[in-house]
C-alpha cells in the first residue's frame, strides 16, 4: 500500500532536516499504518507542518492518519485530542508522541468555516472553545492563562495602524479577563483554531462543527 506525499508539501520545505523528513513520510506512514491496521482511502491533504491521509481501520471505519513536524508541542496533539474526547474537538483513536502522529476520526474535509457567514463561524468557534476548555490542562500542555498572556505580549509588541485602536484594546481587555478568570485559567486550550481548522462532521454525527 502506498502512502504518497503531495509534491507541493515537499517542495515547500527548505533543504535540510525538514525536506528529508518530508521525503521520508511515506515510510513513516506505512509503518504506522501497519501498526494501527490502516489502509489508504484516498489522496493525502496537507497544511504547513503536516500531512493527513484518509484511511480505513480494521473495522472499515473512516479515519485519518496525520503526521506533523515535531515542534512547539505538536507531538502532544494526539494526547490533547484524547483528553478532549470529542468535546468540541476531533476524536483521536491512537497516537505516537515521538513522531507527532495520530489517528483521528474522519470529518468533511471539503467543508470548513471559510464559506460560512461570519456570525455563524464565530458561534461555531465559540461553541468549540466552550466545550474544549472544560478539560483541565495537564502538566505537559500550556493552560489558557499561559496562552492568554503570550497573546497579550504579542499584541502589545505589534501594535499598528492596521486595526483601529478600539479593536486592539477590546482584544487586550478580553485576554486580561480570561487570564484572570480562575474557572478557565488552567484549562486546556486549542492553540490553532482558525476557520480552516474547523470542519463539518459527517452525516449521522450529533455534532455540527468540530475542531481539528
CSV table of N, CA, C and O in Angstrom, one decimal, residues 65-161:
chain,number,residue,atom,x,y,z
A,65,UNK,N,-5.0,9.4,9.1
A,65,UNK,CA,-3.7,9.3,9.7
A,65,UNK,C,-3.0,10.6,9.5
A,65,UNK,O,-2.8,11.0,8.3
A,66,UNK,N,-2.5,11.2,10.5
A,66,UNK,CA,-1.9,12.5,10.5
A,66,UNK,C,-0.5,12.4,11.1
A,66,UNK,O,-0.3,11.9,12.2
A,67,UNK,N,0.5,13.0,10.4
A,67,UNK,CA,1.9,13.1,10.9
A,67,UNK,C,2.3,14.5,10.7
A,67,UNK,O,2.2,15.1,9.6
A,68,UNK,N,2.8,15.1,11.8
A,68,UNK,CA,3.3,16.5,11.8
A,68,UNK,C,4.8,16.6,12.1
A,68,UNK,O,5.4,15.7,12.7
A,69,UNK,N,5.4,17.7,11.7
A,69,UNK,CA,6.8,18.0,12.0
A,69,UNK,C,6.8,18.3,13.5
A,69,UNK,O,6.0,19.0,14.1
A,70,UNK,N,7.8,17.7,14.2
A,70,UNK,CA,7.8,17.8,15.7
A,70,UNK,C,8.4,19.2,16.1
A,70,UNK,O,9.6,19.4,15.9
A,71,UNK,N,7.5,20.0,16.6
A,71,UNK,CA,8.0,21.3,17.0
A,71,UNK,C,6.9,22.0,17.9
A,71,UNK,O,5.7,21.7,17.7
A,72,UNK,N,7.3,22.8,18.8
A,72,UNK,CA,6.3,23.6,19.6
A,72,UNK,C,5.1,22.9,20.1
A,72,UNK,O,4.0,23.3,20.0
A,73,UNK,N,5.4,21.7,20.6
A,73,UNK,CA,4.3,20.9,21.3
A,73,UNK,C,3.5,20.1,20.3
A,73,UNK,O,2.5,19.5,20.8
A,74,UNK,N,3.8,20.0,19.0
A,74,UNK,CA,3.0,19.3,18.1
A,74,UNK,C,2.9,17.8,18.4
A,74,UNK,O,1.9,17.1,18.1
A,75,UNK,N,3.9,17.3,19.1
A,75,UNK,CA,3.9,15.9,19.4
A,75,UNK,C,2.9,15.5,20.4
A,75,UNK,O,2.5,14.3,20.6
A,76,UNK,N,2.3,16.5,21.1
A,76,UNK,CA,1.3,16.2,22.1
A,76,UNK,C,-0.1,16.4,21.6
A,76,UNK,O,-1.1,16.3,22.3
A,77,UNK,N,-0.3,16.7,20.3
A,77,UNK,CA,-1.6,16.9,19.7
A,77,UNK,C,-2.5,15.7,20.0
A,77,UNK,O,-3.7,15.9,20.4
A,78,UNK,N,-2.1,14.5,19.7
A,78,UNK,CA,-2.9,13.4,19.9
A,78,UNK,C,-3.3,13.2,21.3
A,78,UNK,O,-4.5,12.8,21.6
A,79,UNK,N,-2.4,13.4,22.3
A,79,UNK,CA,-2.7,13.3,23.7
A,79,UNK,C,-3.8,14.3,24.1
A,79,UNK,O,-4.7,14.0,24.9
A,80,UNK,N,-3.7,15.5,23.6
A,80,UNK,CA,-4.7,16.6,23.9
A,80,UNK,C,-6.0,16.2,23.3
A,80,UNK,O,-7.1,16.3,24.0
A,81,UNK,N,-6.0,15.7,22.1
A,81,UNK,CA,-7.3,15.2,21.5
A,81,UNK,C,-8.0,14.1,22.3
A,81,UNK,O,-9.2,14.1,22.4
A,82,UNK,N,-7.1,13.2,22.8
A,82,UNK,CA,-7.7,12.1,23.6
A,82,UNK,C,-8.3,12.6,24.9
A,82,UNK,O,-9.3,12.1,25.4
A,83,UNK,N,-7.7,13.7,25.5
A,83,UNK,CA,-8.2,14.3,26.7
A,83,UNK,C,-9.6,15.0,26.4
A,83,UNK,O,-10.5,14.9,27.2
A,84,UNK,N,-9.6,15.7,25.3
A,84,UNK,CA,-10.9,16.3,24.9
A,84,UNK,C,-12.0,15.3,24.6
A,84,UNK,O,-13.2,15.5,24.9
A,85,UNK,N,-11.6,14.2,24.0
A,85,UNK,CA,-12.5,13.0,23.8
A,85,UNK,C,-13.8,13.5,23.1
A,85,UNK,O,-14.9,13.1,23.5
A,86,UNK,N,-13.7,14.2,22.0
A,86,UNK,CA,-14.8,14.7,21.2
A,86,UNK,C,-15.5,15.9,21.7
A,86,UNK,O,-16.5,16.4,21.1
A,87,UNK,N,-15.1,16.5,22.8
A,87,UNK,CA,-15.7,17.7,23.3
A,87,UNK,C,-15.3,18.9,22.5
A,87,UNK,O,-14.3,19.5,22.9
A,88,UNK,N,-15.9,19.2,21.4
A,88,UNK,CA,-15.6,20.3,20.6
A,88,UNK,C,-14.5,19.9,19.6
A,88,UNK,O,-14.5,20.5,18.5
A,89,UNK,N,-13.6,19.0,19.9
A,89,UNK,CA,-12.5,18.7,19.0
A,89,UNK,C,-12.6,17.3,18.4
A,89,UNK,O,-13.4,16.4,19.0
A,90,UNK,N,-11.9,17.0,17.4
A,90,UNK,CA,-11.9,15.7,16.7
A,90,UNK,C,-11.5,14.6,17.6
A,90,UNK,O,-10.6,14.8,18.5
A,91,UNK,N,-12.1,13.4,17.5
A,91,UNK,CA,-11.7,12.3,18.4
A,91,UNK,C,-10.4,11.7,17.9
A,91,UNK,O,-10.1,11.6,16.7
A,92,UNK,N,-9.5,11.2,18.8
A,92,UNK,CA,-8.3,10.6,18.5
A,92,UNK,C,-8.3,9.1,18.9
A,92,UNK,O,-8.6,8.9,20.1
A,93,UNK,N,-8.0,8.2,18.0
A,93,UNK,CA,-8.1,6.8,18.4
A,93,UNK,C,-6.7,6.2,18.7
A,93,UNK,O,-6.6,5.1,19.3
A,94,UNK,N,-5.6,6.8,18.3
A,94,UNK,CA,-4.3,6.3,18.5
A,94,UNK,C,-3.3,7.5,18.3
A,94,UNK,O,-3.5,8.4,17.5
A,95,UNK,N,-2.2,7.4,19.0
A,95,UNK,CA,-1.2,8.5,18.9
A,95,UNK,C,0.2,7.9,19.2
A,95,UNK,O,0.4,7.0,19.9
A,96,UNK,N,1.2,8.5,18.5
A,96,UNK,CA,2.6,8.2,18.7
A,96,UNK,C,3.3,9.6,19.0
A,96,UNK,O,3.5,10.4,18.1
A,97,UNK,N,3.6,9.8,20.2
A,97,UNK,CA,4.1,11.1,20.6
A,97,UNK,C,5.4,11.5,20.0
A,97,UNK,O,5.6,12.6,19.5
A,98,UNK,N,6.3,10.5,19.9
A,98,UNK,CA,7.7,10.8,19.4
A,98,UNK,C,7.6,11.2,17.9
A,98,UNK,O,8.4,12.1,17.5
A,99,UNK,N,6.7,10.7,17.1
A,99,UNK,CA,6.6,11.0,15.7
A,99,UNK,C,5.5,12.1,15.4
A,99,UNK,O,5.3,12.4,14.3
A,100,UNK,N,4.9,12.6,16.5
A,100,UNK,CA,3.8,13.6,16.3
A,100,UNK,C,2.7,13.1,15.3
A,100,UNK,O,2.3,13.8,14.4
A,101,UNK,N,2.4,11.8,15.5
A,101,UNK,CA,1.4,11.1,14.6
A,101,UNK,C,0.2,10.7,15.4
A,101,UNK,O,0.2,10.5,16.6
A,102,UNK,N,-0.9,10.7,14.7
A,102,UNK,CA,-2.2,10.3,15.4
A,102,UNK,C,-3.2,9.8,14.3
A,102,UNK,O,-3.1,10.1,13.2
A,103,UNK,N,-4.1,9.0,14.8
A,103,UNK,CA,-5.2,8.5,14.0
A,103,UNK,C,-6.5,9.2,14.6
A,103,UNK,O,-6.8,9.1,15.7
A,104,UNK,N,-7.2,10.0,13.7
A,104,UNK,CA,-8.3,10.8,14.1
A,104,UNK,C,-9.5,10.4,13.3
A,104,UNK,O,-9.4,9.8,12.2
A,105,UNK,N,-10.7,10.7,13.8
A,105,UNK,CA,-11.9,10.4,13.1
A,105,UNK,C,-12.0,11.3,11.8
A,105,UNK,O,-11.4,12.3,11.8
A,106,UNK,N,-12.7,10.8,10.8
A,106,UNK,CA,-12.8,11.5,9.6
A,106,UNK,C,-14.0,12.5,9.7
A,106,UNK,O,-15.0,12.2,10.2
A,107,UNK,N,-13.7,13.7,9.2
A,107,UNK,CA,-14.7,14.8,9.1
A,107,UNK,C,-14.8,15.1,7.6
A,107,UNK,O,-14.2,14.5,6.7
A,108,UNK,N,-15.7,16.1,7.3
A,108,UNK,CA,-15.9,16.5,5.9
A,108,UNK,C,-14.8,17.5,5.5
A,108,UNK,O,-14.9,18.7,5.8
A,109,UNK,N,-13.8,17.0,4.9
A,109,UNK,CA,-12.6,17.9,4.5
A,109,UNK,C,-12.9,19.0,3.5
A,109,UNK,O,-12.2,19.9,3.3
A,110,UNK,N,-14.1,18.8,2.8
A,110,UNK,CA,-14.5,19.8,1.8
A,110,UNK,C,-15.3,21.0,2.4
A,110,UNK,O,-15.6,21.9,1.7
A,111,UNK,N,-15.6,20.9,3.7
A,111,UNK,CA,-16.4,21.9,4.3
A,111,UNK,C,-15.8,22.5,5.6
A,111,UNK,O,-15.8,21.8,6.6
A,112,UNK,N,-15.2,23.7,5.5
A,112,UNK,CA,-14.7,24.4,6.7
A,112,UNK,C,-15.5,25.7,6.9
A,112,UNK,O,-16.5,25.9,6.2
A,113,UNK,N,-15.0,26.5,7.8
A,113,UNK,CA,-15.8,27.7,8.1
A,113,UNK,C,-15.5,28.9,7.2
A,113,UNK,O,-16.2,29.9,7.3
A,114,UNK,N,-14.6,28.7,6.2
A,114,UNK,CA,-14.3,29.9,5.4
A,114,UNK,C,-15.5,30.3,4.5
A,114,UNK,O,-15.5,31.5,4.1
A,115,UNK,N,-16.4,29.4,4.2
A,115,UNK,CA,-17.6,29.7,3.4
A,115,UNK,C,-18.8,30.0,4.2
A,115,UNK,O,-19.9,30.2,3.6
A,116,UNK,N,-18.7,30.0,5.5
A,116,UNK,CA,-19.9,30.2,6.3
A,116,UNK,C,-20.0,31.7,6.6
A,116,UNK,O,-19.0,32.4,6.7
A,117,UNK,N,-21.2,32.2,6.9
A,117,UNK,CA,-21.4,33.6,7.3
A,117,UNK,C,-20.6,33.8,8.6
A,117,UNK,O,-20.5,33.0,9.5
A,118,UNK,N,-20.0,35.0,8.7
A,118,UNK,CA,-19.1,35.3,9.8
A,118,UNK,C,-19.8,35.1,11.2
A,118,UNK,O,-19.2,34.6,12.1
A,119,UNK,N,-21.1,35.5,11.3
A,119,UNK,CA,-21.7,35.3,12.6
A,119,UNK,C,-21.8,33.8,12.9
A,119,UNK,O,-21.6,33.4,14.1
A,120,UNK,N,-22.2,33.0,12.0
A,120,UNK,CA,-22.3,31.5,12.2
A,120,UNK,C,-20.9,30.9,12.5
A,120,UNK,O,-20.8,30.1,13.4
A,121,UNK,N,-19.9,31.4,11.8
A,121,UNK,CA,-18.5,30.9,12.1
A,121,UNK,C,-18.0,31.3,13.5
A,121,UNK,O,-17.4,30.4,14.2
A,122,UNK,N,-18.3,32.5,13.9
A,122,UNK,CA,-17.9,32.9,15.3
A,122,UNK,C,-18.7,32.1,16.3
A,122,UNK,O,-18.1,31.7,17.4
A,123,UNK,N,-19.9,31.8,16.1
A,123,UNK,CA,-20.7,31.0,17.1
A,123,UNK,C,-20.1,29.6,17.1
A,123,UNK,O,-19.9,29.0,18.2
A,124,UNK,N,-19.7,29.0,15.9
A,124,UNK,CA,-19.1,27.7,15.9
A,124,UNK,C,-17.8,27.6,16.7
A,124,UNK,O,-17.6,26.7,17.5
A,125,UNK,N,-17.0,28.6,16.5
A,125,UNK,CA,-15.7,28.6,17.2
A,125,UNK,C,-15.9,28.8,18.7
A,125,UNK,O,-15.3,28.2,19.5
A,126,UNK,N,-16.8,29.7,19.0
A,126,UNK,CA,-17.1,29.9,20.4
A,126,UNK,C,-17.6,28.7,21.1
A,126,UNK,O,-17.3,28.4,22.3
A,127,UNK,N,-18.5,28.0,20.4
A,127,UNK,CA,-19.1,26.7,21.0
A,127,UNK,C,-18.0,25.7,21.2
A,127,UNK,O,-17.9,25.0,22.2
A,128,UNK,N,-17.1,25.5,20.2
A,128,UNK,CA,-16.0,24.6,20.3
A,128,UNK,C,-15.1,25.0,21.5
A,128,UNK,O,-14.7,24.1,22.3
A,129,UNK,N,-14.7,26.2,21.6
A,129,UNK,CA,-13.9,26.7,22.7
A,129,UNK,C,-14.6,26.4,24.1
A,129,UNK,O,-13.9,26.0,25.1
A,130,UNK,N,-15.9,26.7,24.1
A,130,UNK,CA,-16.6,26.5,25.4
A,130,UNK,C,-16.6,25.0,25.8
A,130,UNK,O,-16.5,24.7,27.0
A,131,UNK,N,-16.6,24.1,24.9
A,131,UNK,CA,-16.6,22.7,25.2
A,131,UNK,C,-15.2,22.2,25.5
A,131,UNK,O,-14.9,21.5,26.5
A,132,UNK,N,-14.2,22.7,24.7
A,132,UNK,CA,-12.8,22.2,24.9
A,132,UNK,C,-12.2,22.7,26.2
A,132,UNK,O,-11.4,22.0,26.8
A,133,UNK,N,-12.5,23.9,26.6
A,133,UNK,CA,-11.9,24.4,27.8
A,133,UNK,C,-12.6,23.9,29.1
A,133,UNK,O,-12.3,24.4,30.2
A,134,UNK,N,-13.4,22.9,29.0
A,134,UNK,CA,-13.9,22.3,30.2
A,134,UNK,C,-12.9,21.3,30.7
A,134,UNK,O,-13.0,20.8,31.8
A,135,UNK,N,-11.9,21.0,29.9
A,135,UNK,CA,-10.9,20.0,30.3
A,135,UNK,C,-9.7,20.7,31.0
A,135,UNK,O,-9.1,21.6,30.4
A,136,UNK,N,-9.3,20.2,32.2
A,136,UNK,CA,-8.1,20.8,32.8
A,136,UNK,C,-6.8,20.6,32.0
A,136,UNK,O,-6.7,19.5,31.4
A,137,UNK,N,-5.9,21.5,32.0
A,137,UNK,CA,-4.6,21.4,31.3
A,137,UNK,C,-3.7,20.4,32.0
A,137,UNK,O,-3.5,20.6,33.2
A,138,UNK,N,-3.2,19.4,31.4
A,138,UNK,CA,-2.2,18.5,32.0
A,138,UNK,C,-0.8,19.2,32.2
A,138,UNK,O,-0.6,20.3,31.6
A,139,UNK,N,0.1,18.6,32.8
A,139,UNK,CA,1.4,19.2,33.1
A,139,UNK,C,2.2,19.5,31.8
A,139,UNK,O,3.0,20.4,31.7
A,140,UNK,N,2.0,18.7,30.7
A,140,UNK,CA,2.7,18.9,29.5
A,140,UNK,C,2.1,19.9,28.5
A,140,UNK,O,2.7,20.1,27.5
A,141,UNK,N,1.0,20.5,28.9
A,141,UNK,CA,0.4,21.4,28.0
A,141,UNK,C,0.3,22.8,28.6
A,141,UNK,O,0.2,23.0,29.8
A,142,UNK,N,0.3,23.8,27.8
A,142,UNK,CA,0.2,25.2,28.3
A,142,UNK,C,-1.3,25.5,28.5
A,142,UNK,O,-2.2,25.3,27.7
A,143,UNK,N,-1.7,26.0,29.7
A,143,UNK,CA,-3.0,26.3,30.1
A,143,UNK,C,-3.5,27.6,29.4
A,143,UNK,O,-2.7,28.3,28.8
A,144,UNK,N,-4.8,27.9,29.5
A,144,UNK,CA,-5.4,29.1,29.0
A,144,UNK,C,-4.6,30.3,29.4
A,144,UNK,O,-4.3,31.2,28.6
A,145,UNK,N,-4.3,30.4,30.7
A,145,UNK,CA,-3.7,31.6,31.2
A,145,UNK,C,-2.3,31.9,30.5
A,145,UNK,O,-2.0,33.0,30.2
A,146,UNK,N,-1.5,30.8,30.3
A,146,UNK,CA,-0.3,31.0,29.6
A,146,UNK,C,-0.4,31.5,28.2
A,146,UNK,O,0.3,32.4,27.7
A,147,UNK,N,-1.4,30.9,27.4
A,147,UNK,CA,-1.7,31.3,26.1
A,147,UNK,C,-2.2,32.8,26.0
A,147,UNK,O,-1.8,33.5,25.2
A,148,UNK,N,-3.0,33.1,27.0
A,148,UNK,CA,-3.6,34.5,27.0
A,148,UNK,C,-2.5,35.5,27.2
A,148,UNK,O,-2.4,36.5,26.6
A,149,UNK,N,-1.6,35.2,28.2
A,149,UNK,CA,-0.5,36.2,28.5
A,149,UNK,C,0.4,36.3,27.3
A,149,UNK,O,0.9,37.4,27.0
A,150,UNK,N,0.7,35.2,26.6
A,150,UNK,CA,1.6,35.2,25.5
A,150,UNK,C,0.9,36.0,24.3
A,150,UNK,O,1.6,36.8,23.7
A,151,UNK,N,-0.4,35.9,24.2
A,151,UNK,CA,-1.1,36.7,23.1
A,151,UNK,C,-1.0,38.2,23.5
A,151,UNK,O,-0.9,39.0,22.6
A,152,UNK,N,-1.2,38.5,24.7
A,152,UNK,CA,-1.1,39.9,25.2
A,152,UNK,C,0.2,40.5,24.8
A,152,UNK,O,0.3,41.6,24.3
A,153,UNK,N,1.3,39.7,25.1
A,153,UNK,CA,2.6,40.2,24.8
A,153,UNK,C,2.8,40.5,23.3
A,153,UNK,O,3.4,41.5,22.9
A,154,UNK,N,2.3,39.6,22.5
A,154,UNK,CA,2.5,39.7,21.0
A,154,UNK,C,1.7,40.9,20.5
A,154,UNK,O,2.2,41.7,19.7
A,155,UNK,N,0.4,41.1,21.0
A,155,UNK,CA,-0.4,42.2,20.6
A,155,UNK,C,0.3,43.5,21.0
A,155,UNK,O,0.3,44.5,20.2
A,156,UNK,N,0.7,43.6,22.2
A,156,UNK,CA,1.4,44.8,22.7
A,156,UNK,C,2.6,45.2,21.9
A,156,UNK,O,2.9,46.3,21.6
A,157,UNK,N,3.4,44.1,21.5
A,157,UNK,CA,4.6,44.3,20.8
A,157,UNK,C,4.4,44.7,19.3
A,157,UNK,O,5.2,45.4,18.7
A,158,UNK,N,3.2,44.3,18.8
A,158,UNK,CA,3.0,44.5,17.3
A,158,UNK,C,1.8,45.5,17.0
A,158,UNK,O,1.2,45.4,16.0
A,159,UNK,N,1.6,46.4,17.9
A,159,UNK,CA,0.5,47.4,17.7
A,159,UNK,C,0.8,48.1,16.4
A,159,UNK,O,2.0,48.5,16.1
A,160,UNK,N,-0.2,48.3,15.6
A,160,UNK,CA,0.0,49.0,14.3
A,160,UNK,C,-1.3,49.8,14.0
A,160,UNK,O,-2.3,49.8,14.7
A,161,UNK,N,-1.3,50.4,12.8
A,161,UNK,CA,-2.5,51.1,12.3
A,161,UNK,C,-3.4,50.3,11.5
A,161,UNK,O,-4.3,50.8,10.9
